[in-house]
XYZ file of C-alpha atoms in Angstrom:
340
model
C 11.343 13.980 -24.655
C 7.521 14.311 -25.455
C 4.507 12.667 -24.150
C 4.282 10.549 -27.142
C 7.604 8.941 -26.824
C 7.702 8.609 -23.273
C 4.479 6.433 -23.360
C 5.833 4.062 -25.154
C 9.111 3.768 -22.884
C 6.982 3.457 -20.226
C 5.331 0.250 -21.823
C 8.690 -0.988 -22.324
C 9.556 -1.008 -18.646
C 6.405 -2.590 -17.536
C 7.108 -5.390 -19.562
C 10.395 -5.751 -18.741
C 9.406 -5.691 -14.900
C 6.951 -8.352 -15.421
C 8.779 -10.034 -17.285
C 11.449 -10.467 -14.720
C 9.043 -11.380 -12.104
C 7.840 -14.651 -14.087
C 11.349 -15.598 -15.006
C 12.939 -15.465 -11.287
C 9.505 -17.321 -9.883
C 7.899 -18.920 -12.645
C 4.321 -17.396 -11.823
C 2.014 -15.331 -13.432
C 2.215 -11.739 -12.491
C -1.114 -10.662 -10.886
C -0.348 -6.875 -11.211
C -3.111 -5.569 -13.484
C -6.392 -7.085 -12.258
C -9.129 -4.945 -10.886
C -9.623 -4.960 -7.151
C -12.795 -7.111 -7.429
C -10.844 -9.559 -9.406
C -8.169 -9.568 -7.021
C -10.383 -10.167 -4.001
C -11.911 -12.989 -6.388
C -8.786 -14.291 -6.965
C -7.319 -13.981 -3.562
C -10.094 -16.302 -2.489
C -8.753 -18.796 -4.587
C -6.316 -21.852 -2.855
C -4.813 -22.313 -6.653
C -4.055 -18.883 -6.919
C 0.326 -18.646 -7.693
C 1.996 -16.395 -5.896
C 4.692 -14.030 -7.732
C 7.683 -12.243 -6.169
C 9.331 -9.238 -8.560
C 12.875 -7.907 -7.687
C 12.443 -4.248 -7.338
C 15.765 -2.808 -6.342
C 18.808 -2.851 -3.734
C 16.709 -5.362 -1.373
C 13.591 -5.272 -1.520
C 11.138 -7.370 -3.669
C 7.239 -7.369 -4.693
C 4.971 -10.169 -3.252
C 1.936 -10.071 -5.590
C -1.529 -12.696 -6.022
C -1.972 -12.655 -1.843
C -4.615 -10.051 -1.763
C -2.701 -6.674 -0.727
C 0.806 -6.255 -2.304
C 3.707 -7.254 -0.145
C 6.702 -5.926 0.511
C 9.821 -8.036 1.205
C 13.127 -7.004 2.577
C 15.945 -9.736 2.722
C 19.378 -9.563 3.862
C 21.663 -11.278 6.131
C 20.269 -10.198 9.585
C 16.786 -11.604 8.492
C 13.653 -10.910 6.359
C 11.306 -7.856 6.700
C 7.672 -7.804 5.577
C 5.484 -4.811 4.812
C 1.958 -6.385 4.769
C 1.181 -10.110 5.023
C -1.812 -11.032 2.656
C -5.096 -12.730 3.364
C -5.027 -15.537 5.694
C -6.275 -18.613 3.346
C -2.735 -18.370 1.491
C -0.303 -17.755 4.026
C 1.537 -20.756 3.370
C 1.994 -19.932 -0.012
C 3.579 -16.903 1.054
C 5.702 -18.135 3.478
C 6.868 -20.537 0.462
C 7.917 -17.893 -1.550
C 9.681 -15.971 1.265
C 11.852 -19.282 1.029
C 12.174 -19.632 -2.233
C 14.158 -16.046 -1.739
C 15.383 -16.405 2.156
C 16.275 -18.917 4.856
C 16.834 -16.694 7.395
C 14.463 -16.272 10.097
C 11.472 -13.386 9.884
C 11.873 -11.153 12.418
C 10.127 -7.681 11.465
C 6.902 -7.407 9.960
C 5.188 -3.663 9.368
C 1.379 -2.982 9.006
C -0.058 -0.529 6.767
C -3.170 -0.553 7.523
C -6.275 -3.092 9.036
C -7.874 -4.113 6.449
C -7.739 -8.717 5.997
C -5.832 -8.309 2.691
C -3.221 -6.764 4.559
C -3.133 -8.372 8.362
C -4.533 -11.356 7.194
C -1.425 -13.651 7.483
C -0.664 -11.496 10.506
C -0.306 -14.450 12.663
C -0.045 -17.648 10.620
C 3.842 -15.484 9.058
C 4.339 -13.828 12.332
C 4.037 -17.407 14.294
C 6.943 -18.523 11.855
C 9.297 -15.934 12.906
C 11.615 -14.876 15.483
C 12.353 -11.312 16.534
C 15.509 -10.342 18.626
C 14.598 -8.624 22.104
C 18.200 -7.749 23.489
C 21.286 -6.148 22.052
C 21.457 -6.110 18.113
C 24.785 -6.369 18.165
C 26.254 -9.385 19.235
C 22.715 -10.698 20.272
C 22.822 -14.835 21.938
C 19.912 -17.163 22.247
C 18.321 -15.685 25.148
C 17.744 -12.919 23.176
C 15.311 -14.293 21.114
C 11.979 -14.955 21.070
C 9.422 -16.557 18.701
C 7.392 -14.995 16.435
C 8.526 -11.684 14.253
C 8.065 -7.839 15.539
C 4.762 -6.718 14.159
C 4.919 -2.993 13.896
C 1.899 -0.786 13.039
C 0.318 2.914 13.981
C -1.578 2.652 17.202
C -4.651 3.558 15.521
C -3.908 0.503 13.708
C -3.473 -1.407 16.761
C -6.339 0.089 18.192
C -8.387 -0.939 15.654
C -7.357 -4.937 15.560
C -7.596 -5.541 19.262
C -11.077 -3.879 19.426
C -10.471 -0.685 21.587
C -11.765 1.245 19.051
C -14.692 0.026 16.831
C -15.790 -2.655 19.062
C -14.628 -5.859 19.786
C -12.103 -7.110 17.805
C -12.862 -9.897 14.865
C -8.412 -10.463 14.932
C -6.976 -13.236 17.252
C -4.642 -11.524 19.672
C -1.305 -13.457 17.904
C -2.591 -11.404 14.706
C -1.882 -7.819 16.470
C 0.822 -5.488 16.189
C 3.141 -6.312 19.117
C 5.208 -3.044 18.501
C 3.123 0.136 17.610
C 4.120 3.733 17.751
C 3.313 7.159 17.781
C 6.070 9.467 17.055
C 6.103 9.743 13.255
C 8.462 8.607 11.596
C 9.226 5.460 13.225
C 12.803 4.573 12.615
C 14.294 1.474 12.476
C 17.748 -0.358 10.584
C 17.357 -4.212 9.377
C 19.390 -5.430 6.796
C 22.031 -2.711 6.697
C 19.491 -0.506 5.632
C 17.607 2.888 7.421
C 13.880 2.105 7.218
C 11.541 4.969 7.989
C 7.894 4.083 8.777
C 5.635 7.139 8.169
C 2.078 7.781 9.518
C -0.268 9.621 7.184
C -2.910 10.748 9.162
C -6.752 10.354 8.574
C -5.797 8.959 4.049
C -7.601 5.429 3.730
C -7.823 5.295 7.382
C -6.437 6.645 10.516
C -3.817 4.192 11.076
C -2.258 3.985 7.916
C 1.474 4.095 7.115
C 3.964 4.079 4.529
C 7.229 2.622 4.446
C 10.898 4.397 2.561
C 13.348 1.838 2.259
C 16.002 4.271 2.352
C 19.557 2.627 0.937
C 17.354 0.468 -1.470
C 15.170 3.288 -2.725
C 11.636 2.158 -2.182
C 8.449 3.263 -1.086
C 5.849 1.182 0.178
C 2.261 3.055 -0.267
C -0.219 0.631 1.425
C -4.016 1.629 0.205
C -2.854 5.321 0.188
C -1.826 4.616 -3.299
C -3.141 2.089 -5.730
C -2.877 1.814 -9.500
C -6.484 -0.329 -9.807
C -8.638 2.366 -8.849
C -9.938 5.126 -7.061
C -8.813 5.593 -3.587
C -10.731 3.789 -1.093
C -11.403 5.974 1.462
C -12.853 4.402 4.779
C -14.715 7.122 6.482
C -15.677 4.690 9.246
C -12.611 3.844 9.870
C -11.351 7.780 9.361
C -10.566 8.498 6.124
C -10.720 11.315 4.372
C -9.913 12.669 0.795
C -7.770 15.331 1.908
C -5.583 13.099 3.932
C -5.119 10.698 0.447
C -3.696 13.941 -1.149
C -1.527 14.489 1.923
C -0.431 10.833 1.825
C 0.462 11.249 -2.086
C 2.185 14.469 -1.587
C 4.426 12.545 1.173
C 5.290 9.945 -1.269
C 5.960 12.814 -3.869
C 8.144 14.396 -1.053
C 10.691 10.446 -0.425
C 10.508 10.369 -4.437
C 12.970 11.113 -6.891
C 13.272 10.241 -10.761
C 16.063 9.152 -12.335
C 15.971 10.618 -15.885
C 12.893 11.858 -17.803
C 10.687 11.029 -14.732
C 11.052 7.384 -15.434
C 12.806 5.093 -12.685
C 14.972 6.439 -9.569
C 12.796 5.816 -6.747
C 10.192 2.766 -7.362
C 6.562 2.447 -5.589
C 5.124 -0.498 -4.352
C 1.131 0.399 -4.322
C -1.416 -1.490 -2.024
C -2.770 -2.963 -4.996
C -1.505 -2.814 -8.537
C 1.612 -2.727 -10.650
C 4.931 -1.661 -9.975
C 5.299 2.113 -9.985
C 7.667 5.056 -9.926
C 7.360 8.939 -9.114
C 5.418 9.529 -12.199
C 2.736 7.016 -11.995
C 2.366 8.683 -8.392
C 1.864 12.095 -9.439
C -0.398 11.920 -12.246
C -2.588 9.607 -9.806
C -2.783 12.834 -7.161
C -3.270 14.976 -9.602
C -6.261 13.167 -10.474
C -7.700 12.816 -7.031
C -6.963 16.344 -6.262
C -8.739 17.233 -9.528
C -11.714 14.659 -8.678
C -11.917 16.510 -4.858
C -11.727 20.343 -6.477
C -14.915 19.466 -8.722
C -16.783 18.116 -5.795
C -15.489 20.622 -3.202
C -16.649 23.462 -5.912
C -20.197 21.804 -6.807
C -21.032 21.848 -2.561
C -19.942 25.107 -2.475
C -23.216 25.717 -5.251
C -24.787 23.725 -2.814
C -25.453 20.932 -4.758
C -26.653 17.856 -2.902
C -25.255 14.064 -3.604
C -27.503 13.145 -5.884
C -26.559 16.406 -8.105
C -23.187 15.566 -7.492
C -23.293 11.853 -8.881
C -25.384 13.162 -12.053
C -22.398 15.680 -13.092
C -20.175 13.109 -13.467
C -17.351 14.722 -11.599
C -15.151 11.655 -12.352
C -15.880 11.313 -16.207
C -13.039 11.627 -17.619
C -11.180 9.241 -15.464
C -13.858 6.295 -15.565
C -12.330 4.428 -18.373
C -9.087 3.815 -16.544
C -10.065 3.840 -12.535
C -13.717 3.529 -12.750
C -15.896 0.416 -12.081
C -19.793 -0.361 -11.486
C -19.825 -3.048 -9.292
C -17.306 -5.013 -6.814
C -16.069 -3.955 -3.213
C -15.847 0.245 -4.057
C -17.328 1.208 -6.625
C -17.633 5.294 -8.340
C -20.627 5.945 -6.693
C -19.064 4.787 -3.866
C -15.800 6.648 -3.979
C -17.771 10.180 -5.243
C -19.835 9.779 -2.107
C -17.119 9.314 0.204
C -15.153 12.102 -1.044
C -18.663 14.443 -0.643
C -19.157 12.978 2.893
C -15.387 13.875 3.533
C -15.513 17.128 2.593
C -19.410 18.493 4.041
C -17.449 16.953 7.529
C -14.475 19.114 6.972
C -17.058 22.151 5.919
């Protein structure tokens, strides 16, 4: 098939995705916003939150800030991400709407509040098993759900590294590892969490719902801009590409590079393998203009004034709000005069 007529199948399956999403919740799909407006938005008490069925068993928790990922299934529900704080209860409300059973896992993809902010408030209303799976009895369990994340990540919320911490202790990962990939099986399903060192941060991670064919991206992969790399936190433009070629590596299409293996992004629509590689393509482009203009020795300034990013503005590029281009061109120069 050509370009032409694949765009417009695309189009077709968006709508059909969101479509779904408003009929099986009766909310507004939040999946095209900006991140500005969805940090605007977020902030909002009336704000509705949406849940979209992806596949197998996993579903889409958009309007809480970050996107979240939900895994239900007999043995209890899993959470990739838990929103900001302020609308935690609405969250928990829609986990119910889908789920009585009890919360027992949740995984972290990274620090930032739109991600751990309903760390503890979701985490509190859970229950995690601490003896045998199999055949486990009420001894073995224990309130409040398994909150896994890098140590980095961990590192980061309970202040070791960066200074004292800003996160109440019940808000930390009670679980996190080191050996890449963490493995784990909830819900009759193999669920690989996979660190992707020094991408929007040091700690992040993403998350391959194996049986159910789904990859959770955190900030490593967004569809409502440019990457936001946090070189405080240590980030770095070559370790987004690495990220994105990981999620390249779990993906496969179905037929005509539309379907098979769907991507939940840290912010954004729905996605698949496609949307995924034309968005490293473009960062890799983006990083191979800037990477060639230092090597002229071209200072910042210089850099910004090319326009490295041109061609891409209309669709990822924005002025103001939280990261702006300037902001993004300057982190990817900072990135790579460190790695010179």
């Amino acid at each position: 098939m050509t370009g032409n007529v694949l765009k417009p199948l695309r189009m077709v399956m968006r709508i059909a995705q969101i479509s779904a999403a408003i009929f099986f919740l009766g909310a507004t799909v939040l999946a095209g916003v900006s991140r500005a407006q969805q940090a605007q938005i977020s902030n909002d008490t009336n704000t509705e939150i949406a849940v979209l069925p992806v596949q197998g068993s996993v579903y889409m928790v958009v309007g809480s800030g970050g996107n979240i990922t939900l895994q239900v299934g007999q043995e209890g529900v899993l959470l990739v991400d838990t929103g900001n704080t302020q609308l935690s209860g609405k969250v928990l409300a829609a986990i119910r709407k889908l789920s009585d059973k009890p919360i027992r896992i949740i995984i972290n993809t990274n620090v930032d509040a739109d991600h751990v902010g309903g760390n503890e408030t979701i985490g509190n209303a859970g229950s995690s098993v601490v003896g045998a799976v199999v055949g486990y009895s009420a001894q073995d369990i224990q309130k409040g759900a398994q909150i896994l994340a890098h140590e980095n990540a961990f590192n980061r919320m309970n202040g070791m590294t960066g200074g004292k911490s800003s996160w109440p202790s019940a808000a930390w990962p009670t679980d996190p590892y080191s050996t890449s990939p963490k493995k784990l099986y909830s819900n009759e399903e193999g669920v690989e969490i996979i660190h992707t060192p020094a991408a929007h941060t040091d700690g992040d991670s993403i998350v391959f719902f194996r049986r159910s064919d789904v990859v959770s991206a955190g900030d490593i992969f967004v569809t409502t801009g440019y990457p936001v790399i946090n070189l405080e936190k240590g980030g770095s433009i070559q370790g987004i590409i690495d990220g994105l070629n990981r999620i390249l590596d779990l993906t496969i299409a179905k037929q005509d590079s539309e379907g098979g293996t769907y991507v939940i992004p840290g912010h954004g629509r729905l996605s698949d393998q496609f949307d995924v590689l034309e968005y490293r393509d473009m960062v890799t482009i983006i990083r191979d203009r800037v990477q060639d203009m230092i090597k002229k020795n071209k200072t910042l300034e210089e850099i910004r004034a090319a326009r490295p990013t041109e061609d891409y503005d209309a669709r990822y590029g924005t002025s103001s709000g939280p990261w702006t281009t300037d902001m993004f061109i300057e982190a990817v120069y900072k990135s790579l005069m460190e790695t010179k």
